CSV table of C-alpha atoms in Angstrom, one decimal:
chain,number,residue,atom,x,y,z
V,739,UNK,CA,8.9,39.9,-51.6
V,740,UNK,CA,7.0,40.9,-48.5
V,741,UNK,CA,3.9,41.5,-50.7
V,742,UNK,CA,4.3,38.1,-52.3
V,743,UNK,CA,4.7,36.4,-48.9
V,744,UNK,CA,1.5,38.1,-47.7
V,745,UNK,CA,-0.4,37.0,-50.8
V,746,UNK,CA,0.7,33.4,-50.4
V,747,UNK,CA,-0.4,33.5,-46.7
V,748,UNK,CA,-3.8,34.8,-47.8
V,749,UNK,CA,-4.1,32.0,-50.4
V,750,UNK,CA,-3.4,29.4,-47.8
V,751,UNK,CA,-6.0,30.8,-45.4
V,752,UNK,CA,-8.5,30.9,-48.2
V,753,UNK,CA,-7.8,27.3,-49.2
V,754,UNK,CA,-6.4,28.2,-52.6
V,755,UNK,CA,-3.7,26.2,-54.2
V,756,UNK,CA,-0.1,26.5,-52.9
V,757,UNK,CA,3.1,26.2,-54.8
V,758,UNK,CA,2.4,22.5,-55.6
V,759,UNK,CA,-1.0,23.4,-57.1
V,760,UNK,CA,-3.1,21.7,-54.4
V,761,UNK,CA,-5.2,23.4,-51.8
V,762,UNK,CA,-6.1,21.9,-48.4
V,763,UNK,CA,-9.5,20.7,-49.6
V,764,UNK,CA,-8.1,18.9,-52.6
V,765,UNK,CA,-5.4,17.3,-50.4
V,766,UNK,CA,-8.0,16.2,-47.9
V,767,UNK,CA,-10.0,14.6,-50.7
V,768,UNK,CA,-6.9,13.1,-52.3
V,769,UNK,CA,-5.7,11.5,-49.0
V,770,UNK,CA,-9.2,10.6,-47.7
V,771,UNK,CA,-8.3,6.9,-47.5
V,772,UNK,CA,-5.2,7.5,-45.5
V,773,UNK,CA,-7.1,9.8,-43.2
V,774,UNK,CA,-9.8,7.1,-42.7
V,775,UNK,CA,-7.1,4.6,-41.8
V,776,UNK,CA,-5.5,7.0,-39.3
V,777,UNK,CA,-8.9,8.0,-37.8
V,778,UNK,CA,-9.2,5.0,-35.3
V,779,UNK,CA,-5.6,5.6,-34.0
V,780,UNK,CA,-6.3,9.3,-33.6
V,781,UNK,CA,-9.5,8.6,-31.8
V,782,UNK,CA,-7.8,6.2,-29.4
V,783,UNK,CA,-5.1,8.8,-28.6
V,784,UNK,CA,-7.7,11.5,-28.0
V,785,UNK,CA,-9.9,9.3,-25.9
V,786,UNK,CA,-7.4,7.6,-23.7
V,787,UNK,CA,-4.5,10.1,-23.6
V,788,UNK,CA,-5.8,13.7,-24.1
V,789,UNK,CA,-9.3,13.5,-22.7
V,790,UNK,CA,-8.2,12.2,-19.3
V,791,UNK,CA,-6.0,15.2,-18.9
V,792,UNK,CA,-9.1,17.2,-18.0
V,793,UNK,CA,-9.3,15.1,-14.9
V,794,UNK,CA,-6.2,16.8,-13.5
V,795,UNK,CA,-8.6,19.5,-12.2
V,796,UNK,CA,-9.1,17.3,-9.1
V,797,UNK,CA,-5.6,18.4,-8.1
V,798,UNK,CA,-7.2,21.7,-7.1
V,799,UNK,CA,-10.2,20.1,-5.4
V,800,UNK,CA,-11.1,18.0,-2.4
V,801,UNK,CA,-12.3,15.3,-4.7
V,802,UNK,CA,-14.9,12.9,-3.4
V,803,UNK,CA,-16.0,10.1,-5.8
V,804,UNK,CA,-19.6,10.2,-4.7
V,805,UNK,CA,-19.7,14.0,-5.4
V,806,UNK,CA,-18.0,13.8,-8.8
V,807,UNK,CA,-15.6,16.3,-10.2
V,808,UNK,CA,-18.1,19.1,-10.6
V,809,UNK,CA,-19.6,18.6,-7.1
V,810,UNK,CA,-16.3,18.4,-5.2
V,811,UNK,CA,-15.3,21.7,-3.5
V,812,UNK,CA,-12.3,23.8,-4.7
V,813,UNK,CA,-9.3,23.9,-2.3
V,814,UNK,CA,-6.8,25.8,-4.5
V,815,UNK,CA,-3.2,24.8,-3.9
V,816,UNK,CA,-3.8,22.9,-0.6
V,817,UNK,CA,-3.2,19.5,-2.3
V,818,UNK,CA,0.3,20.7,-3.3
V,819,UNK,CA,1.4,21.2,0.4
V,820,UNK,CA,3.0,17.8,0.5
V,821,UNK,CA,5.3,19.1,-2.2
V,822,UNK,CA,5.9,22.7,-1.1
V,823,UNK,CA,6.2,21.8,2.6
V,824,UNK,CA,8.4,18.7,2.1
V,825,UNK,CA,6.1,15.9,3.4
V,826,UNK,CA,8.5,13.2,4.7
V,827,UNK,CA,6.7,10.4,2.8
V,828,UNK,CA,6.7,12.4,-0.4
V,829,UNK,CA,10.4,13.3,0.1
V,830,UNK,CA,11.3,9.6,0.6
V,831,UNK,CA,9.4,8.7,-2.6
V,832,UNK,CA,11.1,11.5,-4.5
V,833,UNK,CA,14.5,10.5,-3.3
V,834,UNK,CA,14.0,6.9,-4.3
V,835,UNK,CA,12.6,7.9,-7.6
V,836,UNK,CA,15.6,10.1,-8.5
V,837,UNK,CA,18.1,7.4,-7.4
V,838,UNK,CA,16.4,4.7,-9.4
V,839,UNK,CA,15.9,7.0,-12.4
V,840,UNK,CA,19.6,8.0,-12.4
V,841,UNK,CA,20.7,4.4,-12.1
V,842,UNK,CA,18.5,3.4,-15.1
V,843,UNK,CA,19.7,6.3,-17.2
V,844,UNK,CA,23.4,5.5,-16.4
V,845,UNK,CA,23.4,1.7,-16.3
V,846,UNK,CA,20.3,0.6,-18.3
V,847,UNK,CA,20.4,3.0,-21.3
V,848,UNK,CA,23.9,2.1,-22.6
V,849,UNK,CA,23.2,-1.7,-22.5
V,850,UNK,CA,21.1,-2.0,-25.6
V,851,UNK,CA,23.7,0.1,-27.5
V,852,UNK,CA,26.5,-2.3,-26.4
V,853,UNK,CA,24.4,-5.4,-27.3
V,854,UNK,CA,23.5,-3.9,-30.7
V,855,UNK,CA,27.2,-3.3,-31.4
V,856,UNK,CA,28.1,-6.8,-30.4
V,857,UNK,CA,25.3,-8.3,-32.5
V,858,UNK,CA,26.3,-6.2,-35.5
V,859,UNK,CA,29.8,-7.6,-35.3
V,860,UNK,CA,28.6,-11.2,-35.7
V,861,UNK,CA,29.4,-12.5,-39.2
V,862,UNK,CA,26.8,-15.3,-39.2
V,863,UNK,CA,23.3,-14.1,-39.8
V,864,UNK,CA,21.8,-17.3,-38.4
V,865,UNK,CA,23.6,-17.0,-35.1
V,866,UNK,CA,22.6,-13.3,-35.0
V,867,UNK,CA,18.9,-14.2,-35.5
V,868,UNK,CA,19.0,-16.9,-32.8
V,869,UNK,CA,20.7,-14.5,-30.3
V,870,UNK,CA,18.2,-11.8,-31.1
V,871,UNK,CA,15.2,-14.1,-30.5
V,872,UNK,CA,16.6,-15.1,-27.2
V,873,UNK,CA,17.2,-11.5,-26.1
V,874,UNK,CA,13.8,-10.4,-27.2
V,875,UNK,CA,11.9,-13.1,-25.3
V,876,UNK,CA,12.0,-11.5,-21.8
V,877,UNK,CA,10.3,-8.3,-23.1
V,878,UNK,CA,7.1,-10.2,-23.7
V,879,UNK,CA,6.9,-11.5,-20.2
V,880,UNK,CA,4.7,-9.6,-17.7
V,881,UNK,CA,6.3,-8.2,-14.5
V,882,UNK,CA,4.5,-10.8,-12.5
V,883,UNK,CA,6.4,-13.6,-14.3
V,884,UNK,CA,9.7,-11.7,-14.2
V,885,UNK,CA,9.4,-11.1,-10.4
V,886,UNK,CA,8.4,-14.7,-9.8
V,887,UNK,CA,11.4,-15.9,-11.8
V,888,UNK,CA,13.8,-13.7,-9.8
V,889,UNK,CA,12.3,-14.9,-6.5
V,890,UNK,CA,12.6,-18.5,-7.5
V,891,UNK,CA,16.3,-17.9,-8.3
V,892,UNK,CA,17.4,-15.4,-5.8
V,893,UNK,CA,14.8,-15.7,-2.9
V,894,UNK,CA,15.6,-17.0,0.5
V,895,UNK,CA,14.4,-20.4,-0.6
V,896,UNK,CA,15.5,-20.0,-4.2
V,897,UNK,CA,17.9,-22.0,-6.4
V,898,UNK,CA,21.0,-19.9,-5.4
V,899,UNK,CA,20.5,-20.2,-1.6
V,900,UNK,CA,19.5,-23.8,-1.9
V,901,UNK,CA,22.8,-24.6,-3.7
V,902,UNK,CA,24.8,-22.6,-1.3
V,903,UNK,CA,23.3,-24.3,1.7
V,904,UNK,CA,23.8,-27.7,0.2
V,905,UNK,CA,27.5,-26.9,-0.2
V,906,UNK,CA,28.0,-25.7,3.3
V,907,UNK,CA,27.8,-21.9,2.7
V,908,UNK,CA,25.5,-19.3,4.3
V,909,UNK,CA,22.6,-18.0,2.3
V,910,UNK,CA,22.6,-14.6,0.5
V,911,UNK,CA,19.5,-12.6,1.2
V,912,UNK,CA,19.0,-10.7,-2.1
V,913,UNK,CA,15.2,-10.6,-2.3
V,914,UNK,CA,13.9,-8.7,0.6
V,915,UNK,CA,17.1,-6.8,1.4
V,916,UNK,CA,16.3,-3.1,1.4
V,917,UNK,CA,20.0,-2.2,0.7
V,918,UNK,CA,20.0,-4.3,-2.5
V,919,UNK,CA,16.5,-3.4,-3.7
V,920,UNK,CA,17.6,-0.6,-6.1
V,921,UNK,CA,20.3,-2.9,-7.6
V,922,UNK,CA,17.7,-5.7,-7.9
V,923,UNK,CA,15.1,-3.7,-9.9
V,924,UNK,CA,17.8,-2.2,-12.1
V,925,UNK,CA,19.1,-5.7,-12.9
V,926,UNK,CA,15.5,-6.8,-13.7
V,927,UNK,CA,15.0,-4.0,-16.1
V,928,UNK,CA,18.2,-4.8,-17.9
V,929,UNK,CA,17.3,-8.5,-18.2
V,930,UNK,CA,13.8,-7.8,-19.4
V,931,UNK,CA,14.1,-4.9,-21.8
V,932,UNK,CA,17.8,-4.5,-22.9
V,933,UNK,CA,17.4,-7.0,-25.7
V,934,UNK,CA,14.2,-5.4,-27.0
V,935,UNK,CA,15.9,-2.0,-26.9
V,936,UNK,CA,18.5,-3.1,-29.5
V,937,UNK,CA,15.9,-3.1,-32.4
V,938,UNK,CA,16.2,0.6,-33.2
V,939,UNK,CA,20.0,0.6,-32.8
V,940,UNK,CA,20.4,-2.4,-35.1
V,941,UNK,CA,18.2,-0.6,-37.7
V,942,UNK,CA,20.4,2.5,-37.4
V,943,UNK,CA,23.5,0.3,-37.8
V,944,UNK,CA,22.2,-1.3,-40.9
V,945,UNK,CA,21.9,2.2,-42.6
V,946,UNK,CA,25.7,2.9,-42.2
V,947,UNK,CA,27.4,2.8,-45.6
V,948,UNK,CA,29.8,-0.1,-45.7
V,949,UNK,CA,32.2,1.8,-47.9
V,950,UNK,CA,33.0,4.0,-44.9
V,951,UNK,CA,34.4,0.9,-43.1
V,952,UNK,CA,36.4,-0.1,-46.2
V,953,UNK,CA,37.9,3.4,-46.4
V,954,UNK,CA,38.7,3.4,-42.7
V,955,UNK,CA,40.4,0.0,-43.1
V,956,UNK,CA,42.4,1.2,-46.1
V,957,UNK,CA,43.6,4.1,-44.0
V,958,UNK,CA,44.8,1.6,-41.3
V,959,UNK,CA,42.1,2.2,-38.7
V,960,UNK,CA,41.7,-0.6,-36.2
V,961,UNK,CA,38.3,-2.1,-35.3
V,962,UNK,CA,38.2,0.1,-32.3
V,963,UNK,CA,38.9,3.2,-34.3
V,964,UNK,CA,36.3,2.2,-36.9
V,965,UNK,CA,33.8,1.9,-34.0
V,966,UNK,CA,34.7,5.3,-32.6
V,967,UNK,CA,34.9,7.2,-35.9
V,968,UNK,CA,32.3,5.4,-38.1
V,969,UNK,CA,29.8,3.3,-36.1
V,970,UNK,CA,29.0,5.6,-33.2
V,971,UNK,CA,28.7,8.8,-35.4
V,972,UNK,CA,26.4,6.8,-37.7
V,973,UNK,CA,24.0,6.1,-34.9
V,974,UNK,CA,24.5,9.3,-32.9
V,975,UNK,CA,21.2,10.9,-33.9
V,976,UNK,CA,19.3,7.8,-32.8
V,977,UNK,CA,21.1,7.7,-29.5
V,978,UNK,CA,20.3,11.4,-28.9
V,979,UNK,CA,16.7,10.9,-29.8
V,980,UNK,CA,16.1,7.9,-27.6
V,981,UNK,CA,18.1,9.5,-24.7
V,982,UNK,CA,15.7,12.5,-24.8
V,983,UNK,CA,12.7,10.2,-24.8
V,984,UNK,CA,14.3,8.2,-21.9
V,985,UNK,CA,14.7,11.4,-19.9
V,986,UNK,CA,11.0,12.3,-20.4
V,987,UNK,CA,10.1,8.8,-19.1
V,988,UNK,CA,12.7,8.6,-16.4
V,989,UNK,CA,10.3,9.4,-13.6
V,990,UNK,CA,8.1,6.4,-14.6
V,991,UNK,CA,10.3,3.6,-13.3
V,992,UNK,CA,8.0,0.6,-13.2
V,993,UNK,CA,4.9,0.8,-11.1
V,994,UNK,CA,4.0,-2.9,-11.4
V,995,UNK,CA,7.6,-4.1,-10.9
V,996,UNK,CA,8.0,-2.1,-7.6
V,997,UNK,CA,4.5,-2.7,-6.2
V,998,UNK,CA,5.0,-6.5,-6.5
V,999,UNK,CA,8.2,-6.3,-4.5
V,1000,UNK,CA,7.4,-3.5,-2.1
V,1001,UNK,CA,6.1,-5.6,0.9
V,1002,UNK,CA,9.3,-7.5,1.8
V,1003,UNK,CA,11.6,-4.4,1.8
V,1004,UNK,CA,9.3,-1.8,3.2
V,1005,UNK,CA,8.3,1.6,1.9
V,1006,UNK,CA,11.4,3.5,3.0
V,1007,UNK,CA,13.5,1.6,0.4
V,1008,UNK,CA,10.9,1.0,-2.3
V,1009,UNK,CA,8.4,3.9,-2.3
V,1010,UNK,CA,8.5,5.9,-5.5
V,1011,UNK,CA,6.3,8.6,-6.9
V,1012,UNK,CA,4.1,6.1,-8.8
V,1013,UNK,CA,3.5,3.9,-5.8
V,1014,UNK,CA,3.0,7.0,-3.7
V,1015,UNK,CA,0.2,8.1,-5.9
V,1016,UNK,CA,-1.4,4.7,-5.8
V,1017,UNK,CA,-1.1,4.2,-2.0
V,1018,UNK,CA,-2.4,7.7,-1.2
V,1019,UNK,CA,-5.0,7.9,-3.9
V,1020,UNK,CA,-6.5,4.5,-4.4
V,1021,UNK,CA,-5.7,3.0,-1.0
V,1022,UNK,CA,-6.1,6.0,1.3
V,1023,UNK,CA,-8.6,8.0,-0.8
V,1024,UNK,CA,-6.4,11.1,-1.0
V,1025,UNK,CA,-7.3,11.7,-4.6
V,1026,UNK,CA,-6.5,15.4,-4.7
V,1027,UNK,CA,-3.0,14.9,-3.3
V,1028,UNK,CA,-2.3,12.0,-5.6
V,1029,UNK,CA,-3.5,14.1,-8.6
V,1030,UNK,CA,-1.3,17.0,-7.5
V,1031,UNK,CA,1.8,14.8,-7.3
V,1032,UNK,CA,1.1,13.2,-10.6
V,1033,UNK,CA,0.5,16.5,-12.3
V,1034,UNK,CA,3.8,17.9,-11.0
V,1035,UNK,CA,5.6,14.7,-12.1
V,1036,UNK,CA,4.2,15.1,-15.6
V,1037,UNK,CA,5.2,18.8,-15.8
V,1038,UNK,CA,8.7,17.9,-14.7
V,1039,UNK,CA,8.9,15.2,-17.4
V,1040,UNK,CA,7.8,17.6,-20.1
V,1041,UNK,CA,10.5,20.1,-18.8
V,1042,UNK,CA,13.1,17.4,-19.1
V,1043,UNK,CA,12.2,16.6,-22.6
V,1044,UNK,CA,12.2,20.3,-23.7
V,1045,UNK,CA,15.5,20.9,-21.9
V,1046,UNK,CA,17.2,17.9,-23.4
V,1047,UNK,CA,15.9,18.7,-26.8
V,1048,UNK,CA,17.3,22.2,-26.5
V,1049,UNK,CA,20.7,20.8,-25.5
V,1050,UNK,CA,20.5,18.5,-28.6
V,1051,UNK,CA,20.0,21.5,-30.8
V,1052,UNK,CA,23.0,23.3,-29.3
V,1053,UNK,CA,25.2,20.3,-30.3
V,1054,UNK,CA,23.8,20.2,-33.8
V,1055,UNK,CA,21.3,17.4,-33.4
V,1056,UNK,CA,17.6,17.4,-34.5
V,1057,UNK,CA,16.3,15.9,-31.3
V,1058,UNK,CA,12.6,15.1,-31.0
V,1059,UNK,CA,11.5,18.1,-33.0
V,1060,UNK,CA,13.1,21.2,-34.6
V,1061,UNK,CA,12.4,24.6,-33.2
């Protein structure tokens, strides 16, 4: 058996036919049209996602735009001192990022699941489509429009405060209150993206065999028991997969959203890693420091994905990939 496995490996390396009778050259020729269709997308990914990774070298340089990457002097790990030595501004940005990330994982992630379960329980397909269309609409709005809408409703001169003043009550300062800033941006994310996030969960719910509900009903299971023993296990793999991807993206908490609302509340309440990179890199010209912070953030995000995927394997789920 070992000799046969070695022989098959040599055949693959030599481009000879495998067990299905097709070698890699023949398969490339057979799938040439599919490869041509995929080529533009692959080129875009390589050009705009992988090629810019080479620019992370400026994290180890005193980068000056007029000198270029090759002409800027090496400084080693000096740019990472803000991380290793606990720079106060960096620690503030890190703390705010972790708080907002935790809030979005705990409060934002379950909302699309709950909405999908509610939509799936609707008997009328027409009502379901109308509700879905309404919920999807905010996703297509830019953060400029979303922030403007919230300011017009909850700002000091917004609709809510105007109504309260007209009825003899004091105004509620929501926009511009540092203590409510994290609650505000979490609410904005839920309003904007929760409806769009239901798409994958609704697709997973549509794949559950209806005979399982019928069998559960025959056994006397209530709607709640059917939800717990049939519905949730049926979409568990999708929930795990999206949760892993959410963890990998948890440190990216909305650069445009926060930057548009940062001035009224101040940097102590609103500075996160993304705005820290922007303010110190683009605004202050500390390109090396910003690249170092961005590089570490990316490595931590990769570590979160790998760790969460490993935990998924321990509990018997496939996760993002199989090891």
